[in-house]
Amino acid sequence: MRSNRIILIIIIALMFSSLIGCNSENEQVNDNMKTPEETVSSWTDEIVENFLISIDKKDYESFSKDFSESMKSHLNEKMFKEQVLPISELIGEYIKGSKKLLTTEEVDENNIKLIYSSDYSNEKNEVIVTTVFDKDNQLIEGLFINSEKIQNMQ
């Protein structure tokens, strides 16, 4: 009788372990079914949202926390105050959560460009936010914000 219980416990344990293995396979299949845009935006969306909100807060440290060293040297705190903040005043505040990924494009084997549309309080048309990310270290290598009002100020 005791040996029957042991055999039953082993059979149940084997069944559970096979169920767990099936679940892992399903998760892997679901990851493989993601489009390249979904895969990239899974880690870029939060970074982009953070720097857009940081502009409104005039918080350079938070704005640049996901910049590569090269990007930080090109867009330092002084440039942030002189170039980014005036644009922010022109187009207004970023409407949180309004960004939508429009497209992704491989720049080269290390970098990917993502183009988002976003809404701002003083801009009736969409604002286009273009970012370039280093895929390996997941840091921003390039950033460009454009809109109708920005175009008209130049």
mmCIF file with all atom_site columns, C-alpha atoms in Angstrom:
data_model
loop_
_atom_site.group_PDB
_atom_site.id
_atom_site.type_symbol
_atom_site.label_atom_id
_atom_site.label_alt_id
_atom_site.label_comp_id
_atom_site.label_asym_id
_atom_site.label_entity_id
_atom_site.label_seq_id
_atom_site.pdbx_PDB_ins_code
_atom_site.Cartn_x
_atom_site.Cartn_y
_atom_site.Cartn_z
_atom_site.occupancy
_atom_site.B_iso_or_equiv
_atom_site.pdbx_formal_charge
_atom_site.auth_seq_id
_atom_site.auth_comp_id
_atom_site.auth_asym_id
_atom_site.auth_atom_id
_atom_site.pdbx_PDB_model_num
ATOM 1   C CA . MET A 1 1   ? 0.000  0.000  0.000   1.00 0.00 ? 1   MET A CA 1
ATOM 2   C CA . ARG A 1 2   ? 2.802  2.398  0.901   1.00 0.00 ? 2   ARG A CA 1
ATOM 3   C CA . SER A 1 3   ? 4.636  1.729  -2.369  1.00 0.00 ? 3   SER A CA 1
ATOM 4   C CA . ASN A 1 4   ? 1.458  2.535  -4.308  1.00 0.00 ? 4   ASN A CA 1
ATOM 5   C CA . ARG A 1 5   ? 1.347  5.979  -2.635  1.00 0.00 ? 5   ARG A CA 1
ATOM 6   C CA . ILE A 1 6   ? 4.981  6.630  -3.523  1.00 0.00 ? 6   ILE A CA 1
ATOM 7   C CA . ILE A 1 7   ? 4.350  5.668  -7.132  1.00 0.00 ? 7   ILE A CA 1
ATOM 8   C CA . LEU A 1 8   ? 1.242  7.899  -7.218  1.00 0.00 ? 8   LEU A CA 1
ATOM 9   C CA . ILE A 1 9   ? 3.232  10.835 -5.783  1.00 0.00 ? 9   ILE A CA 1
ATOM 10  C CA . ILE A 1 10  ? 5.965  10.345 -8.403  1.00 0.00 ? 10  ILE A CA 1
ATOM 11  C CA . ILE A 1 11  ? 3.388  10.225 -11.202 1.00 0.00 ? 11  ILE A CA 1
ATOM 12  C CA . ILE A 1 12  ? 1.723  13.430 -9.928  1.00 0.00 ? 12  ILE A CA 1
ATOM 13  C CA . ALA A 1 13  ? 5.103  15.161 -9.649  1.00 0.00 ? 13  ALA A CA 1
ATOM 14  C CA . LEU A 1 14  ? 5.972  14.174 -13.213 1.00 0.00 ? 14  LEU A CA 1
ATOM 15  C CA . MET A 1 15  ? 2.626  15.502 -14.447 1.00 0.00 ? 15  MET A CA 1
ATOM 16  C CA . PHE A 1 16  ? 3.217  18.864 -12.735 1.00 0.00 ? 16  PHE A CA 1
ATOM 17  C CA . SER A 1 17  ? 6.735  19.179 -14.103 1.00 0.00 ? 17  SER A CA 1
ATOM 18  C CA . SER A 1 18  ? 5.504  18.478 -17.639 1.00 0.00 ? 18  SER A CA 1
ATOM 19  C CA . LEU A 1 19  ? 2.782  21.108 -17.217 1.00 0.00 ? 19  LEU A CA 1
ATOM 20  C CA . ILE A 1 20  ? 5.363  23.658 -16.112 1.00 0.00 ? 20  ILE A CA 1
ATOM 21  C CA . GLY A 1 21  ? 7.497  22.810 -19.159 1.00 0.00 ? 21  GLY A CA 1
ATOM 22  C CA . CYS A 1 22  ? 4.505  23.333 -21.459 1.00 0.00 ? 22  CYS A CA 1
ATOM 23  C CA . ASN A 1 23  ? 3.841  26.723 -19.912 1.00 0.00 ? 23  ASN A CA 1
ATOM 24  C CA . SER A 1 24  ? 7.422  27.850 -20.561 1.00 0.00 ? 24  SER A CA 1
ATOM 25  C CA . GLU A 1 25  ? 7.143  26.748 -24.175 1.00 0.00 ? 25  GLU A CA 1
ATOM 26  C CA . ASN A 1 26  ? 3.925  28.765 -24.570 1.00 0.00 ? 26  ASN A CA 1
ATOM 27  C CA . GLU A 1 27  ? 5.584  31.861 -23.134 1.00 0.00 ? 27  GLU A CA 1
ATOM 28  C CA . GLN A 1 28  ? 8.506  31.462 -25.526 1.00 0.00 ? 28  GLN A CA 1
ATOM 29  C CA . VAL A 1 29  ? 6.132  31.059 -28.479 1.00 0.00 ? 29  VAL A CA 1
ATOM 30  C CA . ASN A 1 30  ? 4.260  34.219 -27.403 1.00 0.00 ? 30  ASN A CA 1
ATOM 31  C CA . ASP A 1 31  ? 7.557  36.161 -27.266 1.00 0.00 ? 31  ASP A CA 1
ATOM 32  C CA . ASN A 1 32  ? 8.445  34.896 -30.734 1.00 0.00 ? 32  ASN A CA 1
ATOM 33  C CA . MET A 1 33  ? 5.062  36.087 -32.040 1.00 0.00 ? 33  MET A CA 1
ATOM 34  C CA . LYS A 1 34  ? 5.775  39.703 -31.088 1.00 0.00 ? 34  LYS A CA 1
ATOM 35  C CA . THR A 1 35  ? 6.503  42.065 -33.934 1.00 0.00 ? 35  THR A CA 1
ATOM 36  C CA . PRO A 1 36  ? 9.911  43.795 -33.932 1.00 0.00 ? 36  PRO A CA 1
ATOM 37  C CA . GLU A 1 37  ? 8.108  47.030 -32.962 1.00 0.00 ? 37  GLU A CA 1
ATOM 38  C CA . GLU A 1 38  ? 6.479  45.378 -29.931 1.00 0.00 ? 38  GLU A CA 1
ATOM 39  C CA . THR A 1 39  ? 9.754  43.831 -28.845 1.00 0.00 ? 39  THR A CA 1
ATOM 40  C CA . VAL A 1 40  ? 11.668 47.121 -29.018 1.00 0.00 ? 40  VAL A CA 1
ATOM 41  C CA . SER A 1 41  ? 8.889  49.270 -27.588 1.00 0.00 ? 41  SER A CA 1
ATOM 42  C CA . SER A 1 42  ? 8.672  46.936 -24.589 1.00 0.00 ? 42  SER A CA 1
ATOM 43  C CA . TRP A 1 43  ? 11.862 48.580 -23.262 1.00 0.00 ? 43  TRP A CA 1
ATOM 44  C CA . THR A 1 44  ? 11.869 51.958 -25.062 1.00 0.00 ? 44  THR A CA 1
ATOM 45  C CA . ASP A 1 45  ? 8.364  53.197 -24.222 1.00 0.00 ? 45  ASP A CA 1
ATOM 46  C CA . GLU A 1 46  ? 9.097  53.808 -20.545 1.00 0.00 ? 46  GLU A CA 1
ATOM 47  C CA . ILE A 1 47  ? 12.370 55.589 -21.357 1.00 0.00 ? 47  ILE A CA 1
ATOM 48  C CA . VAL A 1 48  ? 10.686 57.901 -23.879 1.00 0.00 ? 48  VAL A CA 1
ATOM 49  C CA . GLU A 1 49  ? 7.790  58.622 -21.514 1.00 0.00 ? 49  GLU A CA 1
ATOM 50  C CA . ASN A 1 50  ? 10.284 59.507 -18.766 1.00 0.00 ? 50  ASN A CA 1
ATOM 51  C CA . PHE A 1 51  ? 12.253 62.053 -20.778 1.00 0.00 ? 51  PHE A CA 1
ATOM 52  C CA . LEU A 1 52  ? 9.078  63.691 -22.143 1.00 0.00 ? 52  LEU A CA 1
ATOM 53  C CA . ILE A 1 53  ? 7.722  64.143 -18.619 1.00 0.00 ? 53  ILE A CA 1
ATOM 54  C CA . SER A 1 54  ? 11.160 65.301 -17.401 1.00 0.00 ? 54  SER A CA 1
ATOM 55  C CA . ILE A 1 55  ? 11.130 68.157 -19.912 1.00 0.00 ? 55  ILE A CA 1
ATOM 56  C CA . ASP A 1 56  ? 7.903  69.470 -18.359 1.00 0.00 ? 56  ASP A CA 1
ATOM 57  C CA . LYS A 1 57  ? 9.474  69.185 -14.913 1.00 0.00 ? 57  LYS A CA 1
ATOM 58  C CA . LYS A 1 58  ? 12.619 70.976 -16.189 1.00 0.00 ? 58  LYS A CA 1
ATOM 59  C CA . ASP A 1 59  ? 14.589 68.104 -14.653 1.00 0.00 ? 59  ASP A CA 1
ATOM 60  C CA . TYR A 1 60  ? 17.772 67.551 -16.663 1.00 0.00 ? 60  TYR A CA 1
ATOM 61  C CA . GLU A 1 61  ? 19.023 64.724 -14.447 1.00 0.00 ? 61  GLU A CA 1
ATOM 62  C CA . SER A 1 62  ? 15.893 62.645 -15.045 1.00 0.00 ? 62  SER A CA 1
ATOM 63  C CA . PHE A 1 63  ? 15.703 63.767 -18.696 1.00 0.00 ? 63  PHE A CA 1
ATOM 64  C CA . SER A 1 64  ? 19.208 62.503 -19.444 1.00 0.00 ? 64  SER A CA 1
ATOM 65  C CA . LYS A 1 65  ? 19.369 59.440 -17.205 1.00 0.00 ? 65  LYS A CA 1
ATOM 66  C CA . ASP A 1 66  ? 18.996 57.067 -20.164 1.00 0.00 ? 66  ASP A CA 1
ATOM 67  C CA . PHE A 1 67  ? 21.404 58.951 -22.466 1.00 0.00 ? 67  PHE A CA 1
ATOM 68  C CA . SER A 1 68  ? 24.676 57.475 -23.637 1.00 0.00 ? 68  SER A CA 1
ATOM 69  C CA . GLU A 1 69  ? 27.792 59.376 -22.583 1.00 0.00 ? 69  GLU A CA 1
ATOM 70  C CA . SER A 1 70  ? 28.082 60.729 -26.118 1.00 0.00 ? 70  SER A CA 1
ATOM 71  C CA . MET A 1 71  ? 24.495 61.983 -26.022 1.00 0.00 ? 71  MET A CA 1
ATOM 72  C CA . LYS A 1 72  ? 25.060 63.619 -22.625 1.00 0.00 ? 72  LYS A CA 1
ATOM 73  C CA . SER A 1 73  ? 28.057 65.490 -24.015 1.00 0.00 ? 73  SER A CA 1
ATOM 74  C CA . HIS A 1 74  ? 26.060 66.694 -27.045 1.00 0.00 ? 74  HIS A CA 1
ATOM 75  C CA . LEU A 1 75  ? 22.949 67.601 -25.056 1.00 0.00 ? 75  LEU A CA 1
ATOM 76  C CA . ASN A 1 76  ? 24.325 68.806 -21.742 1.00 0.00 ? 76  ASN A CA 1
ATOM 77  C CA . GLU A 1 77  ? 22.398 70.699 -19.072 1.00 0.00 ? 77  GLU A CA 1
ATOM 78  C CA . LYS A 1 78  ? 23.241 74.097 -20.576 1.00 0.00 ? 78  LYS A CA 1
ATOM 79  C CA . MET A 1 79  ? 21.881 73.068 -23.984 1.00 0.00 ? 79  MET A CA 1
ATOM 80  C CA . PHE A 1 80  ? 18.835 71.584 -22.273 1.00 0.00 ? 80  PHE A CA 1
ATOM 81  C CA . LYS A 1 81  ? 18.050 74.966 -20.740 1.00 0.00 ? 81  LYS A CA 1
ATOM 82  C CA . GLU A 1 82  ? 18.865 76.952 -23.886 1.00 0.00 ? 82  GLU A CA 1
ATOM 83  C CA . GLN A 1 83  ? 17.300 74.744 -26.558 1.00 0.00 ? 83  GLN A CA 1
ATOM 84  C CA . VAL A 1 84  ? 14.921 72.152 -25.130 1.00 0.00 ? 84  VAL A CA 1
ATOM 85  C CA . LEU A 1 85  ? 13.089 74.239 -22.539 1.00 0.00 ? 85  LEU A CA 1
ATOM 86  C CA . PRO A 1 86  ? 12.188 77.059 -25.000 1.00 0.00 ? 86  PRO A CA 1
ATOM 87  C CA . ILE A 1 87  ? 10.684 74.445 -27.329 1.00 0.00 ? 87  ILE A CA 1
ATOM 88  C CA . SER A 1 88  ? 8.730  73.080 -24.392 1.00 0.00 ? 88  SER A CA 1
ATOM 89  C CA . GLU A 1 89  ? 7.363  76.530 -23.632 1.00 0.00 ? 89  GLU A CA 1
ATOM 90  C CA . LEU A 1 90  ? 6.301  76.897 -27.266 1.00 0.00 ? 90  LEU A CA 1
ATOM 91  C CA . ILE A 1 91  ? 4.433  73.591 -27.640 1.00 0.00 ? 91  ILE A CA 1
ATOM 92  C CA . GLY A 1 92  ? 3.233  73.346 -24.032 1.00 0.00 ? 92  GLY A CA 1
ATOM 93  C CA . GLU A 1 93  ? 3.189  70.381 -21.710 1.00 0.00 ? 93  GLU A CA 1
ATOM 94  C CA . TYR A 1 94  ? 3.362  66.810 -22.857 1.00 0.00 ? 94  TYR A CA 1
ATOM 95  C CA . ILE A 1 95  ? 0.034  65.051 -22.394 1.00 0.00 ? 95  ILE A CA 1
ATOM 96  C CA . LYS A 1 96  ? 1.101  62.022 -20.366 1.00 0.00 ? 96  LYS A CA 1
ATOM 97  C CA . GLY A 1 97  ? 0.535  58.682 -22.042 1.00 0.00 ? 97  GLY A CA 1
ATOM 98  C CA . SER A 1 98  ? -0.304 60.209 -25.434 1.00 0.00 ? 98  SER A CA 1
ATOM 99  C CA . LYS A 1 99  ? 2.753  58.955 -27.306 1.00 0.00 ? 99  LYS A CA 1
ATOM 100 C CA . LYS A 1 100 ? 2.199  56.313 -29.959 1.00 0.00 ? 100 LYS A CA 1
ATOM 101 C CA . LEU A 1 101 ? 4.913  54.389 -31.742 1.00 0.00 ? 101 LEU A CA 1
ATOM 102 C CA . LEU A 1 102 ? 4.620  55.099 -35.458 1.00 0.00 ? 102 LEU A CA 1
ATOM 103 C CA . THR A 1 103 ? 7.591  53.226 -36.851 1.00 0.00 ? 103 THR A CA 1
ATOM 104 C CA . THR A 1 104 ? 10.933 51.619 -36.141 1.00 0.00 ? 104 THR A CA 1
ATOM 105 C CA . GLU A 1 105 ? 13.900 51.431 -38.441 1.00 0.00 ? 105 GLU A CA 1
ATOM 106 C CA . GLU A 1 106 ? 17.257 49.732 -38.136 1.00 0.00 ? 106 GLU A CA 1
ATOM 107 C CA . VAL A 1 107 ? 19.938 52.411 -38.458 1.00 0.00 ? 107 VAL A CA 1
ATOM 108 C CA . ASP A 1 108 ? 22.759 49.888 -38.362 1.00 0.00 ? 108 ASP A CA 1
ATOM 109 C CA . GLU A 1 109 ? 23.523 46.680 -36.504 1.00 0.00 ? 109 GLU A CA 1
ATOM 110 C CA . ASN A 1 110 ? 23.836 48.547 -33.174 1.00 0.00 ? 110 ASN A CA 1
ATOM 111 C CA . ASN A 1 111 ? 21.200 51.295 -33.390 1.00 0.00 ? 111 ASN A CA 1
ATOM 112 C CA . ILE A 1 112 ? 17.488 51.500 -33.973 1.00 0.00 ? 112 ILE A CA 1
ATOM 113 C CA . LYS A 1 113 ? 15.401 54.599 -34.711 1.00 0.00 ? 113 LYS A CA 1
ATOM 114 C CA . LEU A 1 114 ? 11.914 54.904 -33.240 1.00 0.00 ? 114 LEU A CA 1
ATOM 115 C CA . ILE A 1 115 ? 9.448  57.570 -34.286 1.00 0.00 ? 115 ILE A CA 1
ATOM 116 C CA . TYR A 1 116 ? 6.595  58.462 -31.948 1.00 0.00 ? 116 TYR A CA 1
ATOM 117 C CA . SER A 1 117 ? 3.698  60.859 -32.288 1.00 0.00 ? 117 SER A CA 1
ATOM 118 C CA . SER A 1 118 ? 2.662  62.677 -29.126 1.00 0.00 ? 118 SER A CA 1
ATOM 119 C CA . ASP A 1 119 ? 0.233  65.342 -27.996 1.00 0.00 ? 119 ASP A CA 1
ATOM 120 C CA . TYR A 1 120 ? 1.088  68.632 -26.296 1.00 0.00 ? 120 TYR A CA 1
ATOM 121 C CA . SER A 1 121 ? -1.142 71.204 -24.656 1.00 0.00 ? 121 SER A CA 1
ATOM 122 C CA . ASN A 1 122 ? -0.255 74.163 -26.950 1.00 0.00 ? 122 ASN A CA 1
ATOM 123 C CA . GLU A 1 123 ? 0.173  72.259 -30.210 1.00 0.00 ? 123 GLU A CA 1
ATOM 124 C CA . LYS A 1 124 ? -2.974 71.435 -32.185 1.00 0.00 ? 124 LYS A CA 1
ATOM 125 C CA . ASN A 1 125 ? -1.153 68.946 -34.419 1.00 0.00 ? 125 ASN A CA 1
ATOM 126 C CA . GLU A 1 126 ? 0.927  65.998 -33.360 1.00 0.00 ? 126 GLU A CA 1
ATOM 127 C CA . VAL A 1 127 ? 4.484  66.423 -32.154 1.00 0.00 ? 127 VAL A CA 1
ATOM 128 C CA . ILE A 1 128 ? 6.936  63.937 -33.652 1.00 0.00 ? 128 ILE A CA 1
ATOM 129 C CA . VAL A 1 129 ? 9.560  62.553 -31.298 1.00 0.00 ? 129 VAL A CA 1
ATOM 130 C CA . THR A 1 130 ? 12.400 60.697 -33.009 1.00 0.00 ? 130 THR A CA 1
ATOM 131 C CA . THR A 1 131 ? 14.824 58.703 -30.904 1.00 0.00 ? 131 THR A CA 1
ATOM 132 C CA . VAL A 1 132 ? 17.828 56.575 -31.740 1.00 0.00 ? 132 VAL A CA 1
ATOM 133 C CA . PHE A 1 133 ? 18.703 53.827 -29.270 1.00 0.00 ? 133 PHE A CA 1
ATOM 134 C CA . ASP A 1 134 ? 21.784 51.693 -28.917 1.00 0.00 ? 134 ASP A CA 1
ATOM 135 C CA . LYS A 1 135 ? 20.244 48.217 -28.850 1.00 0.00 ? 135 LYS A CA 1
ATOM 136 C CA . ASP A 1 136 ? 22.975 46.655 -26.719 1.00 0.00 ? 136 ASP A CA 1
ATOM 137 C CA . ASN A 1 137 ? 23.085 49.055 -23.799 1.00 0.00 ? 137 ASN A CA 1
ATOM 138 C CA . GLN A 1 138 ? 19.519 50.388 -24.352 1.00 0.00 ? 138 GLN A CA 1
ATOM 139 C CA . LEU A 1 139 ? 20.607 54.017 -24.107 1.00 0.00 ? 139 LEU A CA 1
ATOM 140 C CA . ILE A 1 140 ? 19.550 57.004 -26.178 1.00 0.00 ? 140 ILE A CA 1
ATOM 141 C CA . GLU A 1 141 ? 22.049 57.968 -28.859 1.00 0.00 ? 141 GLU A CA 1
ATOM 142 C CA . GLY A 1 142 ? 19.936 60.605 -30.605 1.00 0.00 ? 142 GLY A CA 1
ATOM 143 C CA . LEU A 1 143 ? 16.833 62.696 -29.990 1.00 0.00 ? 143 LEU A CA 1
ATOM 144 C CA . PHE A 1 144 ? 14.815 65.077 -32.131 1.00 0.00 ? 144 PHE A CA 1
ATOM 145 C CA . ILE A 1 145 ? 11.459 66.762 -31.433 1.00 0.00 ? 145 ILE A CA 1
ATOM 146 C CA . ASN A 1 146 ? 9.505  68.378 -34.261 1.00 0.00 ? 146 ASN A CA 1
ATOM 147 C CA . SER A 1 147 ? 6.079  69.944 -34.809 1.00 0.00 ? 147 SER A CA 1
ATOM 148 C CA . GLU A 1 148 ? 4.376  72.621 -36.861 1.00 0.00 ? 148 GLU A CA 1
ATOM 149 C CA . LYS A 1 149 ? 5.077  75.301 -34.265 1.00 0.00 ? 149 LYS A CA 1
ATOM 150 C CA . ILE A 1 150 ? 8.694  74.267 -33.993 1.00 0.00 ? 150 ILE A CA 1
ATOM 151 C CA . GLN A 1 151 ? 9.044  74.421 -37.766 1.00 0.00 ? 151 GLN A CA 1
ATOM 152 C CA . ASN A 1 152 ? 7.508  77.923 -37.829 1.00 0.00 ? 152 ASN A CA 1
ATOM 153 C CA . MET A 1 153 ? 9.892  79.300 -35.189 1.00 0.00 ? 153 MET A CA 1
ATOM 154 C CA . GLN A 1 154 ? 12.977 78.588 -37.315 1.00 0.00 ? 154 GLN A CA 1
#
